[in-house]
CSV table of C-alpha atoms and ligand atoms in Angstrom, one decimal:
chain,number,residue,atom,x,y,z
A,75,UNK,CA,0.0,0.0,0.0
A,76,UNK,CA,1.1,3.6,-0.7
A,77,UNK,CA,2.0,5.7,2.4
A,78,UNK,CA,-0.2,8.8,2.0
A,79,UNK,CA,-0.3,12.3,3.4
A,80,UNK,CA,-3.4,12.7,5.4
A,81,UNK,CA,-4.5,16.3,6.3
A,82,UNK,CA,-6.9,16.9,9.2
A,83,UNK,CA,-8.0,20.5,9.4
A,84,UNK,CA,-10.7,22.2,11.4
A,85,UNK,CA,-11.5,24.7,14.2
A,86,UNK,CA,-10.3,24.6,17.8
A,87,UNK,CA,-11.7,21.8,19.9
A,88,UNK,CA,-13.2,19.8,17.0
A,89,UNK,CA,-11.3,16.8,18.4
A,90,UNK,CA,-8.5,16.9,15.8
A,91,UNK,CA,-5.8,16.0,18.3
A,92,UNK,CA,-7.5,12.8,19.6
A,93,UNK,CA,-8.6,11.7,16.2
A,94,UNK,CA,-5.2,12.4,14.5
A,95,UNK,CA,-3.5,10.4,17.3
A,96,UNK,CA,-5.9,7.5,16.9
A,97,UNK,CA,-5.5,7.5,13.2
A,98,UNK,CA,-1.7,7.6,13.2
A,99,UNK,CA,-1.7,4.8,15.6
A,100,UNK,CA,-4.0,2.7,13.5
A,101,UNK,CA,-2.1,3.3,10.3
A,102,UNK,CA,1.4,3.3,11.7
A,103,UNK,CA,1.8,6.8,10.3
A,104,UNK,CA,3.9,9.7,11.7
A,105,UNK,CA,1.8,12.2,13.6
A,106,UNK,CA,2.4,16.0,13.4
A,107,UNK,CA,0.5,18.6,15.3
A,108,UNK,CA,1.2,21.8,13.4
A,109,UNK,CA,-0.6,24.0,15.9
A,110,UNK,CA,2.3,23.2,18.3
A,111,UNK,CA,4.6,25.2,16.0
A,112,UNK,CA,2.5,28.3,16.1
A,113,UNK,CA,2.2,27.9,19.9
A,114,UNK,CA,6.0,27.6,20.2
A,115,UNK,CA,6.5,30.8,18.2
A,116,UNK,CA,4.0,32.5,20.5
A,117,UNK,CA,5.9,31.2,23.6
A,118,UNK,CA,9.2,32.4,22.2
A,119,UNK,CA,7.7,35.8,21.4
A,120,UNK,CA,6.3,36.2,24.9
A,121,UNK,CA,9.6,35.1,26.5
A,122,UNK,CA,11.4,37.7,24.4
A,123,UNK,CA,9.0,40.3,25.7
A,124,UNK,CA,7.6,41.1,22.2
A,125,UNK,CA,4.1,42.5,22.2
A,126,UNK,CA,1.5,40.7,20.1
A,127,UNK,CA,1.1,43.9,18.1
A,128,UNK,CA,4.7,43.9,17.0
A,129,UNK,CA,4.3,41.9,13.9
A,130,UNK,CA,7.7,42.9,12.5
A,131,UNK,CA,9.5,41.5,15.5
A,132,UNK,CA,7.4,38.4,15.7
A,133,UNK,CA,8.0,37.7,12.0
A,134,UNK,CA,11.8,38.2,12.4
A,135,UNK,CA,11.9,36.0,15.4
A,136,UNK,CA,10.0,33.2,13.6
A,137,UNK,CA,12.4,33.4,10.7
A,138,UNK,CA,15.4,33.1,13.1
A,139,UNK,CA,13.9,30.2,14.9
A,140,UNK,CA,13.3,28.3,11.7
A,141,UNK,CA,16.6,29.2,10.0
A,142,UNK,CA,18.6,28.3,13.0
A,143,UNK,CA,16.8,25.1,13.6
A,144,UNK,CA,15.8,26.1,17.1
A,145,UNK,CA,12.3,24.4,17.0
A,146,UNK,CA,12.2,20.6,16.8
A,147,UNK,CA,9.0,18.8,16.3
A,148,UNK,CA,10.1,15.1,16.1
A,149,UNK,CA,6.6,13.8,15.7
A,150,UNK,CA,5.5,10.4,16.9
A,151,UNK,CA,4.8,7.3,15.0
A,152,UNK,CA,2.3,4.4,15.2
A,153,UNK,CA,2.0,2.7,18.5
A,154,UNK,CA,4.0,5.5,20.3
A,155,UNK,CA,1.2,7.9,19.4
A,156,UNK,CA,-1.0,6.2,22.0
A,157,UNK,CA,1.3,7.3,24.8
A,158,UNK,CA,1.6,10.9,24.0
A,159,UNK,CA,-0.8,13.3,25.7
A,160,UNK,CA,0.7,16.2,23.9
A,161,UNK,CA,3.3,15.8,21.2
A,162,UNK,CA,6.8,16.7,22.2
A,163,UNK,CA,8.1,19.9,20.9
A,164,UNK,CA,11.5,21.5,21.7
A,165,UNK,CA,12.5,25.1,21.7
A,166,UNK,CA,16.2,25.6,22.0
A,167,UNK,CA,16.4,22.0,23.3
A,168,UNK,CA,13.9,22.6,26.1
A,169,UNK,CA,10.7,20.5,26.1
A,170,UNK,CA,7.9,23.1,25.9
A,171,UNK,CA,5.1,20.6,25.3
A,172,UNK,CA,3.2,21.7,28.3
A,173,UNK,CA,4.2,25.4,28.5
A,174,UNK,CA,2.5,26.0,25.1
A,175,UNK,CA,-0.8,24.4,26.2
A,176,UNK,CA,-2.2,27.4,28.2
A,177,UNK,CA,-5.1,29.7,27.3
A,178,UNK,CA,-2.6,32.5,26.9
A,179,UNK,CA,-0.6,30.6,24.3
A,180,UNK,CA,-3.8,29.5,22.5
A,181,UNK,CA,-4.6,33.2,21.9
A,182,UNK,CA,-0.9,34.0,21.3
A,183,UNK,CA,-0.7,31.3,18.6
A,184,UNK,CA,-3.8,32.7,17.0
A,185,UNK,CA,-2.1,36.2,17.0
A,186,UNK,CA,1.2,35.1,15.6
A,187,UNK,CA,-0.3,32.7,13.1
A,188,UNK,CA,-1.9,35.7,11.3
A,189,UNK,CA,1.6,37.2,10.6
A,190,UNK,CA,2.6,36.2,7.0
A,191,UNK,CA,6.3,35.9,7.8
A,192,UNK,CA,5.5,33.5,10.6
A,193,UNK,CA,3.4,31.2,8.3
A,194,UNK,CA,6.1,31.3,5.7
A,195,UNK,CA,8.8,30.5,8.2
A,196,UNK,CA,6.9,27.4,9.4
A,197,UNK,CA,5.8,26.2,6.0
A,198,UNK,CA,9.1,24.7,5.0
A,199,UNK,CA,9.4,22.8,8.3
A,200,UNK,CA,5.9,21.3,7.8
A,201,UNK,CA,6.5,20.3,4.1
A,202,UNK,CA,9.9,18.8,5.0
A,203,UNK,CA,8.3,16.8,7.9
A,204,UNK,CA,5.6,15.4,5.6
A,205,UNK,CA,7.5,15.0,2.4
A,206,UNK,CA,8.0,11.2,2.7
A,207,UNK,CA,4.3,10.4,3.1
A,208,UNK,CA,2.9,8.1,5.7
A,209,UNK,CA,2.0,11.0,7.8
A,210,UNK,CA,-1.1,12.5,9.5
A,211,UNK,CA,-0.8,16.3,9.8
A,212,UNK,CA,-3.2,18.1,12.0
A,213,UNK,CA,-3.8,21.9,11.6
A,214,UNK,CA,-5.8,24.6,9.9
A,215,UNK,CA,-4.4,24.9,6.4
A,216,UNK,CA,-2.8,21.6,5.7
A,217,UNK,CA,-5.2,20.7,2.9
A,218,UNK,CA,-5.3,24.2,1.5
A,219,UNK,CA,-1.8,25.5,1.8
A,220,UNK,CA,0.8,23.1,3.3
A,221,UNK,CA,-0.1,20.1,1.1
A,222,UNK,CA,-2.8,21.1,-1.3
A,223,UNK,CA,-2.0,17.8,-3.1
A,224,UNK,CA,-2.4,15.6,0.0
A,225,UNK,CA,-4.0,12.3,-1.0
A,226,UNK,CA,-6.6,12.4,1.8
A,227,UNK,CA,-8.1,15.5,3.4
A,228,UNK,CA,-10.5,15.7,6.3
A,229,UNK,CA,-12.2,18.7,7.7
A,230,UNK,CA,-13.3,17.9,11.3
A,231,UNK,CA,-15.8,20.2,12.9
A,232,UNK,CA,-18.5,20.5,15.5
A,233,UNK,CA,-20.7,23.3,16.9
A,234,UNK,CA,-18.8,25.9,19.0
A,235,UNK,CA,-20.6,25.0,22.3
A,236,UNK,CA,-19.5,21.4,22.0
A,237,UNK,CA,-16.0,22.3,21.1
A,238,UNK,CA,-15.8,24.7,24.0
A,239,UNK,CA,-17.1,22.0,26.4
A,240,UNK,CA,-14.3,19.7,25.3
A,241,UNK,CA,-11.6,22.3,25.7
A,242,UNK,CA,-13.0,23.3,29.1
A,243,UNK,CA,-13.0,19.7,30.3
A,244,UNK,CA,-9.5,19.2,29.1
A,245,UNK,CA,-8.2,22.4,30.8
A,246,UNK,CA,-10.1,21.8,34.0
A,247,UNK,CA,-8.7,18.2,34.0
A,248,UNK,CA,-5.2,19.7,34.0
A,249,UNK,CA,-6.1,22.0,36.8
A,250,UNK,CA,-6.1,25.2,34.6
A,251,UNK,CA,-8.3,27.8,36.3
A,252,UNK,CA,-10.8,28.9,33.7
A,253,UNK,CA,-14.6,29.1,33.4
A,254,UNK,CA,-16.7,27.5,30.7
A,255,UNK,CA,-17.8,31.0,29.6
A,256,UNK,CA,-14.3,32.1,29.2
A,257,UNK,CA,-13.5,29.0,27.2
A,258,UNK,CA,-16.5,29.5,24.9
A,259,UNK,CA,-15.6,33.1,24.3
A,260,UNK,CA,-12.0,32.0,23.6
A,261,UNK,CA,-13.2,29.4,21.1
A,262,UNK,CA,-15.5,31.8,19.3
A,263,UNK,CA,-12.8,34.5,19.2
A,264,UNK,CA,-10.2,32.1,17.8
A,265,UNK,CA,-12.7,30.8,15.2
A,266,UNK,CA,-13.3,34.3,14.0
A,267,UNK,CA,-9.6,35.3,13.9
A,268,UNK,CA,-8.6,32.1,12.2
A,269,UNK,CA,-11.3,32.3,9.6
A,270,UNK,CA,-11.0,36.0,8.9
A,271,UNK,CA,-7.2,36.4,8.6
A,272,UNK,CA,-5.9,37.4,5.2
A,273,UNK,CA,-3.3,34.6,4.9
A,274,UNK,CA,-4.2,31.0,4.9
A,275,UNK,CA,-7.6,31.4,6.7
A,276,UNK,CA,-9.3,28.4,8.2
A,277,UNK,CA,-11.5,27.0,5.5
A,278,UNK,CA,-12.2,23.6,4.2
A,279,UNK,CA,-10.5,22.4,1.0
A,280,UNK,CA,-12.9,21.8,-1.9
A,281,UNK,CA,-11.8,18.2,-1.9
A,282,UNK,CA,-11.9,17.6,1.8
A,283,UNK,CA,-14.3,15.2,3.4
A,284,UNK,CA,-16.3,17.0,6.1
A,285,UNK,CA,-16.7,15.0,9.4
A,286,UNK,CA,-18.9,16.3,12.2
A,287,UNK,CA,-17.6,15.1,15.5
A,288,UNK,CA,-20.6,16.1,17.6
A,289,UNK,CA,-21.9,13.2,19.6
A,290,UNK,CA,-19.6,10.7,18.1
A,291,UNK,CA,-17.0,8.6,19.8
A,292,UNK,CA,-13.4,9.3,18.6
A,293,UNK,CA,-13.0,5.6,17.8
A,294,UNK,CA,-15.9,5.7,15.4
A,295,UNK,CA,-14.4,8.7,13.6
A,296,UNK,CA,-11.0,7.0,13.5
A,297,UNK,CA,-12.7,3.9,12.0
A,298,UNK,CA,-14.4,6.0,9.3
A,299,UNK,CA,-11.2,7.9,8.5
A,300,UNK,CA,-9.0,4.8,8.4
A,301,UNK,CA,-11.4,3.2,5.9
A,302,UNK,CA,-11.1,6.2,3.6
A,303,UNK,CA,-7.3,6.2,3.8
A,304,UNK,CA,-7.1,2.4,3.2
A,305,UNK,CA,-9.3,2.7,0.1
A,306,UNK,CA,-6.9,5.2,-1.4
A,307,UNK,CA,-3.6,3.7,-0.3
B,201,C5P,O1,-4.5,23.5,17.0
B,201,C5P,P1,-4.1,24.5,18.0
B,201,C5P,O2,-5.2,24.9,18.9
B,201,C5P,O3,-2.9,24.0,18.8
B,201,C5P,O4,-3.6,25.8,17.2
B,201,C5P,C1,-3.3,27.0,17.8
B,201,C5P,C2,-3.5,28.1,16.8
B,201,C5P,O5,-2.5,28.0,15.8
B,201,C5P,C3,-4.8,28.2,16.1
B,201,C5P,O6,-5.8,28.9,16.7
B,201,C5P,C4,-4.4,28.8,14.7
B,201,C5P,O7,-4.5,30.2,14.9
B,201,C5P,C5,-2.9,28.5,14.6
B,201,C5P,N1,-2.7,27.4,13.6
B,201,C5P,C6,-2.7,27.8,12.3
B,201,C5P,N2,-2.4,26.9,11.3
B,201,C5P,C7,-2.2,25.6,11.6
B,201,C5P,C8,-2.3,25.2,13.0
B,201,C5P,C9,-2.6,26.1,13.9
B,201,C5P,O8,-2.8,29.0,12.0
B,201,C5P,N3,-1.9,24.7,10.6
């Protein structure tokens, strides 16, 4: 069977992470969470004391991080995917996998991801990581920009209330102090920002298969996706 490039795009909290993990495990494919790259740029910007408004400085920083190989996203493969809660990502050799999973860095990632120079800096990294095939890439613009020629594209979505509930349960489970209302507001704000930005806005590719995750068990969605991939492989 051919080893394909599988794109899973969709809004925050649609369940992309869980489903992408299950699918990569099932197929024995490499798993790449591209949102982690934007989150890491946001973390690096915050640590450097750069304001979210300073798009020049953020763009320059992202370019340096990429050119100097200071971000490493090793990805995980197959069975190992089951054991990762959040994919490992390194910034200057430091494991920042948890530091990037805060509400601040969610919003920060949304801000830096609207900067064209940031997207361009991260594009080569993503293409390189997926170039061999046999990979599940999870993000916002994988099927539209990163790999418009991906062999399989899914657009995973669900109503905002449901996505916010999932995010809230996840954050609360980790002891992050947020309310459901704040989480819902954050999800709506990020949807809006991600869909309305000028470069690589969140939208489904014309040839993507739309999957609604509302009320469905992740395993059932993984089953459906795995069947689609196997048919095309
Ligand atoms: O998926 P995650 O919530 O980690 O993504 C964080 C933010 O990074 C998103 O809200 C979006 O603004 C940005 N992002 C993006 N393109 C991707 C992945 C994430 O713009 N491929």
